[in-house]
Amino acid sequence: MSTKFFTNENDNTLLSKIEGIFKHRNIHFFDALVGYFRASGYFRIRNFVEKADEIRILVGINVDNLIFEANKKGLLFVEDPTKSRDDFFEQIKKNIQEAEYDKEVEDGMFGFITDLARGKIKIKVHPKQNLHAKIYIFREKEKHNHGYGSVITGSSNLTDNGLSRNFEFNVELRDNTDIDFATYTFDKLWNESTEIGQEFVEKLKNETFLNDEFTPFEVYMKFLIEYFGKNIDFDPNSIQDLPQGFKKLSYQVDAVADGYNKMMKHRGFFLSDVVGLGKTIVATLIAKKFFYSNGFPSYLSQTLIICPPALKENWDDTLSKFGIHNYKILTSGSLHKLTKYQDYDLIVVDEAHKFRSDSAEMYFHLQNICKSNTRKILQDGTSEQKRVILISATPLNNRPEDIANLVYLFQDAKNSTLEVGNLQHFFRGQIDEYKKLKAEVDIQKLTIGVKLIYEKIRIKVIEPLMVRRTRTDLSENEEYAKDLKEQGVIFPAVNKPEKIFYQLDEHLDSIYDKTILYLSHPTKGLTYNRYQAIKFLKPHKKSKYPKADHTSTQLAFIMKTMLVKRIDSSFYAFKQSLKRFSVATNAMVQMFENDRIYIAPNISVNDYINEGKEEELITLLTNLADTDPTIEICNADDFEPHFFKGLKADKVLLDELMGYWSSIIQDPKLDEFKKYLETTLLNKSINKEGKLVIFSESKETTSYLSEELKKSGFDKILVVDSKTRKDRFPIVKANFDANIPLSDQKDDYNIVISTEVLAEGVNMHRANIILNYDTPWNSTRLMQRIGRVNRIGSMADNIYIYNFFPTAKVNKDIELEKKAIMKLQAFHSAMGEDSQIYSQDEVTESFGLFDKSINEEKDEKLRILLELRRFKRDNISLFKKIKNMPMKARVGRKNSTLTGATITFIRNEKRDAFLLVDDNGTVEELTFLQAERKYYANVTEKSIPLNHRHHEQVKIAIQLFTNRIEEEKNRERKIDTTQGPNEKKALAFLDALTNVETANHNERELLQNAKTAIRLGKFQHLQRDINKVAKTLKTTPLIPTILLEEVIKVLNKYPLTLIVDENIQVIQPVFNLKEFKPEIIISESFNN
């Protein structure tokens, strides 16, 4: 059908029409009247229309917007040529910035600017009315009656889409009268319009990425400004109303801002400043900011603090001082008592690393608390999610699965807010790699492999979720150091640990080494069968004890570890533990010989047997058997034969050890300690306050030391353990805490001897010397102990740490250390991999044996941020100029090692990426610090032209970035295909239950919510608990109705539904994050 109309279909487009007109006619004048003009549209037609001698483009502006803006200000809209010009300029600038990053497109943009500059095209904007008309007028130089041109009118604007991509409705008119009318109207409007002058051309070039005058230094600073964003703006006033006695420290102001932003973006974060830097204060300030930002005053947020019992009083005191009243403190072991999870908006978990095992009951309760919604209802009708602060100085000092479990407290395993959307998939790879490395015998390969795993976890997961400062960061960064000095805050220097060797004579050394052998050797040593009885029961009895093998093995391991630690702690503590083990083993042997073995975990069977009260025991067990299912009375035949054999072998070894140690009356460790106490530890030259803190893992050792020291005339000694901590905490505070007022400080005690109960949650920084009487077997514990005296407000200039090590009696110091190292390595072997100490090659460097200082890591990012802040402070005009540089700014640089390569900084909502594309097209993703080193430039460095492959390399980087985002999205869309076997079983089981006829609407909804939670990876225990119910069907078949009831009971333990209180006011969401496409921030190309 013949028609003058066309719709951009079947290649019959406005673009092809324009091309045809210029091809077949000698067009001298080209006029275009459009409502919207895009530079990209001009790029498409430039090759055709440049044949015309005069080109005029008239653009209508959006007057409606201008009227709206005027009315908002209470003004009457009046035509403003300057405003019209500026509005048009911003539209064109935006169009250039958003155009495809392509060499051909860019050449077209330069062509547009060039044509404007030389007057080839003229552009005007019309400010009086909204011009919705679209007219394209083509005329030859001379008018004649045989068709001297044509007019196209319709719906197409001069944009890329209007020219060819959109469905449009246009018509071409060729009558002279139509051409004349269109030209007359165009001329009339043209004369009323405002011309775009030459200044527009330079401005357009300077304010877009087409500017080729950016220097390498400016692009480097733009890179930093874009990366650090709001963190550059230090606002000391963000922390107000500090209680009396608290200083406003700049590093804490930064930590509050950074932590709050991370918490709001990712639903939670790790607060990991090192021990002694005031994590409690930072968390309290964030809680206060959250309270006033989360809907106050119409909504009053509630904060739940979860902490070890030892820290409860400190939290209560701090929160009260900072004026926070809407809070509850719950100790770590009491989570099961909490019922109304939805009452709390913010969860603060202190010592969060204690929740790293997802198999523990308290992890189950904590995850339910953190993953339940709040009472606050958003505008879309959904409930606001909780926010979580995990306080842990050492989030990376755990196995990969432990780190994952902590992250899963506020992130869904398969639907995270991080770049890594499917965390379960990511961690699975790291966990598998970690397990493979356990079999690696080459220590160097093992060390490198482990480092790579943790580097991935740190960059991909922990870094975006962590706020961490060390003392090194504070002392080496000018801004922080200056602030601390001005406020009189000085961190003492931590000296390298000093070694105290106690020497064993030849006889004692032989007994010592033989004892370690008996405690730990797999064939020549103890079997610990006394603690593995249920493991060796025959099946008909063993079935009563679920996880019998696991429980027994763990118990035996604990006993072995305890005995090894006791011999390291003190000979006195070891003798007491050895005696108890011997008595327990003898009692079990006696029960076997009497053919009556009692298994009763809740009763002290040993005491009855050893005191000859077997008849009383039988009566007691008989009475309790009906109420205590763990009680079992067995005969010897109920056990596997090798159980009793191992038990008797242990009795022989224990009798031998008891014989050895009963003859030992000397204590060289105690003797050496007393000598050091008089000559060094209380010496005024290093210990001006005369205060000393002594740690031991054993309560028996602390009691023993106290008694022995009192015999030697030391009477101002305070002993603290788990039973006495609560009562003696005020005494410790009065005698050792430098933060309390001078009027409240006392000197009743100068030595405190404590178990681990004082290793956290207490200040003892009137002291500056710590003695570890027994080896602190993991570095985290060592740092926690040191942190008791190395705190804000420490009184001394230096901190001293002393560690005891056993060694053989030898003459030369080097031999002394060598013997000590051998014993330390023997301890390490005895403790096994689960002790979380060090790998074999690290043992020899532990705790200062080879003069290794205790150094904290340095945060390079923090150093760069603070340098950027100084630059801003000292060069505010230049900083603003660079900050306002357009996105996509680029520069060419000389660099012989990177010749032919391009680095591009790309960003989207979830991540920043720094991609290096070399001359061969190979892509390497860099970390921020790697990229920073390559982008770094001096202020005097000159730029050079971009390399010839620049655009191609940037496009390669963009494509890789886009592909990875799509892959991640696809993983999330196809989430069912990535379910593990346990999840698949649970989902299949729930699918079957939804078909049970008796299921009501609420039950079906709960089943559906459970399936969704499994697919998202919301709760670690959920699929396991469901599968337990499914497993019982194999032994105890249930009718569908009863089965459904059992599953509903399980599901009701999880916050899968939330009852909304109708009286709660609807609150506007705090964040409204929008997705956006990958954006080029900057790029650099290199040549010789």
PDB file of N, CA and C in Angstrom, residues 410-454:
ATOM      1  N   PHE A 410      23.655 -11.285  59.804  1.00  0.00           N
ATOM      2  CA  PHE A 410      22.890 -10.150  59.268  1.00  0.00           C
ATOM      3  C   PHE A 410      22.775 -10.158  57.746  1.00  0.00           C
ATOM      4  N   GLN A 411      23.451 -11.091  57.082  1.00  0.00           N
ATOM      5  CA  GLN A 411      23.332 -11.234  55.635  1.00  0.00           C
ATOM      6  C   GLN A 411      22.701 -12.588  55.320  1.00  0.00           C
ATOM      7  N   ASP A 412      21.846 -12.642  54.293  1.00  0.00           N
ATOM      8  CA  ASP A 412      21.317 -13.924  53.834  1.00  0.00           C
ATOM      9  C   ASP A 412      22.371 -14.607  52.979  1.00  0.00           C
ATOM     10  N   ALA A 413      22.533 -15.903  53.180  1.00  0.00           N
ATOM     11  CA  ALA A 413      23.624 -16.634  52.542  1.00  0.00           C
ATOM     12  C   ALA A 413      23.552 -16.585  51.020  1.00  0.00           C
ATOM     13  N   LYS A 414      22.344 -16.461  50.456  1.00  0.00           N
ATOM     14  CA  LYS A 414      22.207 -16.498  48.998  1.00  0.00           C
ATOM     15  C   LYS A 414      21.592 -15.222  48.430  1.00  0.00           C
ATOM     16  N   ASN A 415      21.544 -14.196  49.261  1.00  0.00           N
ATOM     17  CA  ASN A 415      20.921 -12.958  48.782  1.00  0.00           C
ATOM     18  C   ASN A 415      21.530 -11.783  49.530  1.00  0.00           C
ATOM     19  N   SER A 416      22.850 -11.612  49.399  1.00  0.00           N
ATOM     20  CA  SER A 416      23.542 -10.601  50.190  1.00  0.00           C
ATOM     21  C   SER A 416      23.450  -9.235  49.535  1.00  0.00           C
ATOM     22  N   THR A 417      23.813  -8.214  50.299  1.00  0.00           N
ATOM     23  CA  THR A 417      23.860  -6.849  49.779  1.00  0.00           C
ATOM     24  C   THR A 417      25.242  -6.527  49.214  1.00  0.00           C
ATOM     25  N   LEU A 418      26.142  -7.497  49.258  1.00  0.00           N
ATOM     26  CA  LEU A 418      27.511  -7.295  48.781  1.00  0.00           C
ATOM     27  C   LEU A 418      27.620  -7.578  47.296  1.00  0.00           C
ATOM     28  N   GLU A 419      28.806  -7.286  46.763  1.00  0.00           N
ATOM     29  CA  GLU A 419      29.087  -7.638  45.372  1.00  0.00           C
ATOM     30  C   GLU A 419      28.871  -9.131  45.160  1.00  0.00           C
ATOM     31  N   VAL A 420      29.303  -9.926  46.143  1.00  0.00           N
ATOM     32  CA  VAL A 420      29.096 -11.377  46.085  1.00  0.00           C
ATOM     33  C   VAL A 420      27.678 -11.651  46.558  1.00  0.00           C
ATOM     34  N   GLY A 421      26.756 -11.783  45.621  1.00  0.00           N
ATOM     35  CA  GLY A 421      25.349 -11.972  45.988  1.00  0.00           C
ATOM     36  C   GLY A 421      25.105 -13.293  46.683  1.00  0.00           C
ATOM     37  N   ASN A 422      25.758 -14.351  46.185  1.00  0.00           N
ATOM     38  CA  ASN A 422      25.585 -15.687  46.750  1.00  0.00           C
ATOM     39  C   ASN A 422      26.797 -16.000  47.621  1.00  0.00           C
ATOM     40  N   LEU A 423      26.716 -15.628  48.893  1.00  0.00           N
ATOM     41  CA  LEU A 423      27.836 -15.829  49.815  1.00  0.00           C
ATOM     42  C   LEU A 423      28.109 -17.303  50.062  1.00  0.00           C
ATOM     43  N   GLN A 424      27.045 -18.100  50.075  1.00  0.00           N
ATOM     44  CA  GLN A 424      27.230 -19.530  50.320  1.00  0.00           C
ATOM     45  C   GLN A 424      28.113 -20.150  49.233  1.00  0.00           C
ATOM     46  N   HIS A 425      27.854 -19.769  47.999  1.00  0.00           N
ATOM     47  CA  HIS A 425      28.654 -20.267  46.875  1.00  0.00           C
ATOM     48  C   HIS A 425      30.110 -19.809  47.016  1.00  0.00           C
ATOM     49  N   PHE A 426      30.308 -18.554  47.390  1.00  0.00           N
ATOM     50  CA  PHE A 426      31.659 -18.011  47.543  1.00  0.00           C
ATOM     51  C   PHE A 426      32.411 -18.732  48.660  1.00  0.00           C
ATOM     52  N   PHE A 427      31.774 -18.855  49.819  1.00  0.00           N
ATOM     53  CA  PHE A 427      32.456 -19.466  50.962  1.00  0.00           C
ATOM     54  C   PHE A 427      32.688 -20.954  50.755  1.00  0.00           C
ATOM     55  N   ARG A 428      31.787 -21.606  50.009  1.00  0.00           N
ATOM     56  CA  ARG A 428      31.986 -23.023  49.743  1.00  0.00           C
ATOM     57  C   ARG A 428      33.345 -23.257  49.076  1.00  0.00           C
ATOM     58  N   GLY A 429      33.669 -22.387  48.119  1.00  0.00           N
ATOM     59  CA  GLY A 429      34.944 -22.500  47.425  1.00  0.00           C
ATOM     60  C   GLY A 429      36.121 -22.293  48.365  1.00  0.00           C
ATOM     61  N   GLN A 430      36.014 -21.330  49.255  1.00  0.00           N
ATOM     62  CA  GLN A 430      37.116 -21.049  50.182  1.00  0.00           C
ATOM     63  C   GLN A 430      37.263 -22.160  51.224  1.00  0.00           C
ATOM     64  N   ILE A 431      36.141 -22.688  51.685  1.00  0.00           N
ATOM     65  CA  ILE A 431      36.175 -23.773  52.675  1.00  0.00           C
ATOM     66  C   ILE A 431      36.804 -25.024  52.074  1.00  0.00           C
ATOM     67  N   ASP A 432      36.400 -25.354  50.847  1.00  0.00           N
ATOM     68  CA  ASP A 432      36.969 -26.534  50.184  1.00  0.00           C
ATOM     69  C   ASP A 432      38.478 -26.370  49.982  1.00  0.00           C
ATOM     70  N   GLU A 433      38.873 -25.167  49.583  1.00  0.00           N
ATOM     71  CA  GLU A 433      40.301 -24.907  49.370  1.00  0.00           C
ATOM     72  C   GLU A 433      41.070 -25.011  50.691  1.00  0.00           C
ATOM     73  N   TYR A 434      40.456 -24.522  51.740  1.00  0.00           N
ATOM     74  CA  TYR A 434      41.070 -24.562  53.077  1.00  0.00           C
ATOM     75  C   TYR A 434      41.260 -26.007  53.539  1.00  0.00           C
ATOM     76  N   LYS A 435      40.262 -26.847  53.276  1.00  0.00           N
ATOM     77  CA  LYS A 435      40.362 -28.263  53.657  1.00  0.00           C
ATOM     78  C   LYS A 435      41.457 -28.971  52.869  1.00  0.00           C
ATOM     79  N   LYS A 436      41.579 -28.642  51.587  1.00  0.00           N
ATOM     80  CA  LYS A 436      42.638 -29.249  50.767  1.00  0.00           C
ATOM     81  C   LYS A 436      44.017 -28.906  51.323  1.00  0.00           C
ATOM     82  N   LEU A 437      44.170 -27.678  51.786  1.00  0.00           N
ATOM     83  CA  LEU A 437      45.469 -27.230  52.282  1.00  0.00           C
ATOM     84  C   LEU A 437      45.896 -27.963  53.548  1.00  0.00           C
ATOM     85  N   LYS A 438      44.948 -28.519  54.278  1.00  0.00           N
ATOM     86  CA  LYS A 438      45.298 -29.246  55.501  1.00  0.00           C
ATOM     87  C   LYS A 438      46.203 -30.439  55.202  1.00  0.00           C
ATOM     88  N   ALA A 439      46.080 -30.969  53.994  1.00  0.00           N
ATOM     89  CA  ALA A 439      46.898 -32.130  53.618  1.00  0.00           C
ATOM     90  C   ALA A 439      48.256 -31.708  53.048  1.00  0.00           C
ATOM     91  N   GLU A 440      48.477 -30.408  52.885  1.00  0.00           N
ATOM     92  CA  GLU A 440      49.734 -29.930  52.301  1.00  0.00           C
ATOM     93  C   GLU A 440      50.879 -30.073  53.301  1.00  0.00           C
ATOM     94  N   VAL A 441      51.947 -30.754  52.902  1.00  0.00           N
ATOM     95  CA  VAL A 441      53.088 -30.966  53.804  1.00  0.00           C
ATOM     96  C   VAL A 441      54.126 -29.858  53.675  1.00  0.00           C
ATOM     97  N   ASP A 442      54.135 -29.172  52.550  1.00  0.00           N
ATOM     98  CA  ASP A 442      55.075 -28.073  52.339  1.00  0.00           C
ATOM     99  C   ASP A 442      54.551 -26.839  53.087  1.00  0.00           C
ATOM    100  N   ILE A 443      55.255 -26.463  54.149  1.00  0.00           N
ATOM    101  CA  ILE A 443      54.786 -25.371  55.001  1.00  0.00           C
ATOM    102  C   ILE A 443      54.689 -24.055  54.234  1.00  0.00           C
ATOM    103  N   GLN A 444      55.637 -23.826  53.341  1.00  0.00           N
ATOM    104  CA  GLN A 444      55.618 -22.575  52.575  1.00  0.00           C
ATOM    105  C   GLN A 444      54.381 -22.501  51.675  1.00  0.00           C
ATOM    106  N   LYS A 445      54.073 -23.608  50.996  1.00  0.00           N
ATOM    107  CA  LYS A 445      52.880 -23.652  50.148  1.00  0.00           C
ATOM    108  C   LYS A 445      51.612 -23.486  50.992  1.00  0.00           C
ATOM    109  N   LEU A 446      51.620 -24.116  52.162  1.00  0.00           N
ATOM    110  CA  LEU A 446      50.475 -24.022  53.066  1.00  0.00           C
ATOM    111  C   LEU A 446      50.248 -22.567  53.476  1.00  0.00           C
ATOM    112  N   THR A 447      51.328 -21.907  53.875  1.00  0.00           N
ATOM    113  CA  THR A 447      51.225 -20.519  54.331  1.00  0.00           C
ATOM    114  C   THR A 447      50.713 -19.612  53.221  1.00  0.00           C
ATOM    115  N   ILE A 448      51.264 -19.774  52.021  1.00  0.00           N
ATOM    116  CA  ILE A 448      50.837 -18.946  50.879  1.00  0.00           C
ATOM    117  C   ILE A 448      49.381 -19.221  50.538  1.00  0.00           C
ATOM    118  N   GLY A 449      48.998 -20.507  50.544  1.00  0.00           N
ATOM    119  CA  GLY A 449      47.622 -20.886  50.217  1.00  0.00           C
ATOM    120  C   GLY A 449      46.610 -20.300  51.182  1.00  0.00           C
ATOM    121  N   VAL A 450      46.915 -20.400  52.475  1.00  0.00           N
ATOM    122  CA  VAL A 450      46.010 -19.856  53.502  1.00  0.00           C
ATOM    123  C   VAL A 450      45.905 -18.338  53.359  1.00  0.00           C
ATOM    124  N   LYS A 451      47.047 -17.705  53.093  1.00  0.00           N
ATOM    125  CA  LYS A 451      47.047 -16.247  52.934  1.00  0.00           C
ATOM    126  C   LYS A 451      46.157 -15.816  51.769  1.00  0.00           C
ATOM    127  N   LEU A 452      46.218 -16.548  50.665  1.00  0.00           N
ATOM    128  CA  LEU A 452      45.395 -16.208  49.495  1.00  0.00           C
ATOM    129  C   LEU A 452      43.909 -16.353  49.801  1.00  0.00           C
ATOM    130  N   ILE A 453      43.547 -17.408  50.533  1.00  0.00           N
ATOM    131  CA  ILE A 453      42.142 -17.620  50.899  1.00  0.00           C
ATOM    132  C   ILE A 453      41.622 -16.450  51.717  1.00  0.00           C
ATOM    133  N   TYR A 454      42.402 -16.067  52.740  1.00  0.00           N
ATOM    134  CA  TYR A 454      41.947 -14.989  53.616  1.00  0.00           C
ATOM    135  C   TYR A 454      41.992 -13.631  52.930  1.00  0.00           C
TER     136      TYR A 454
END
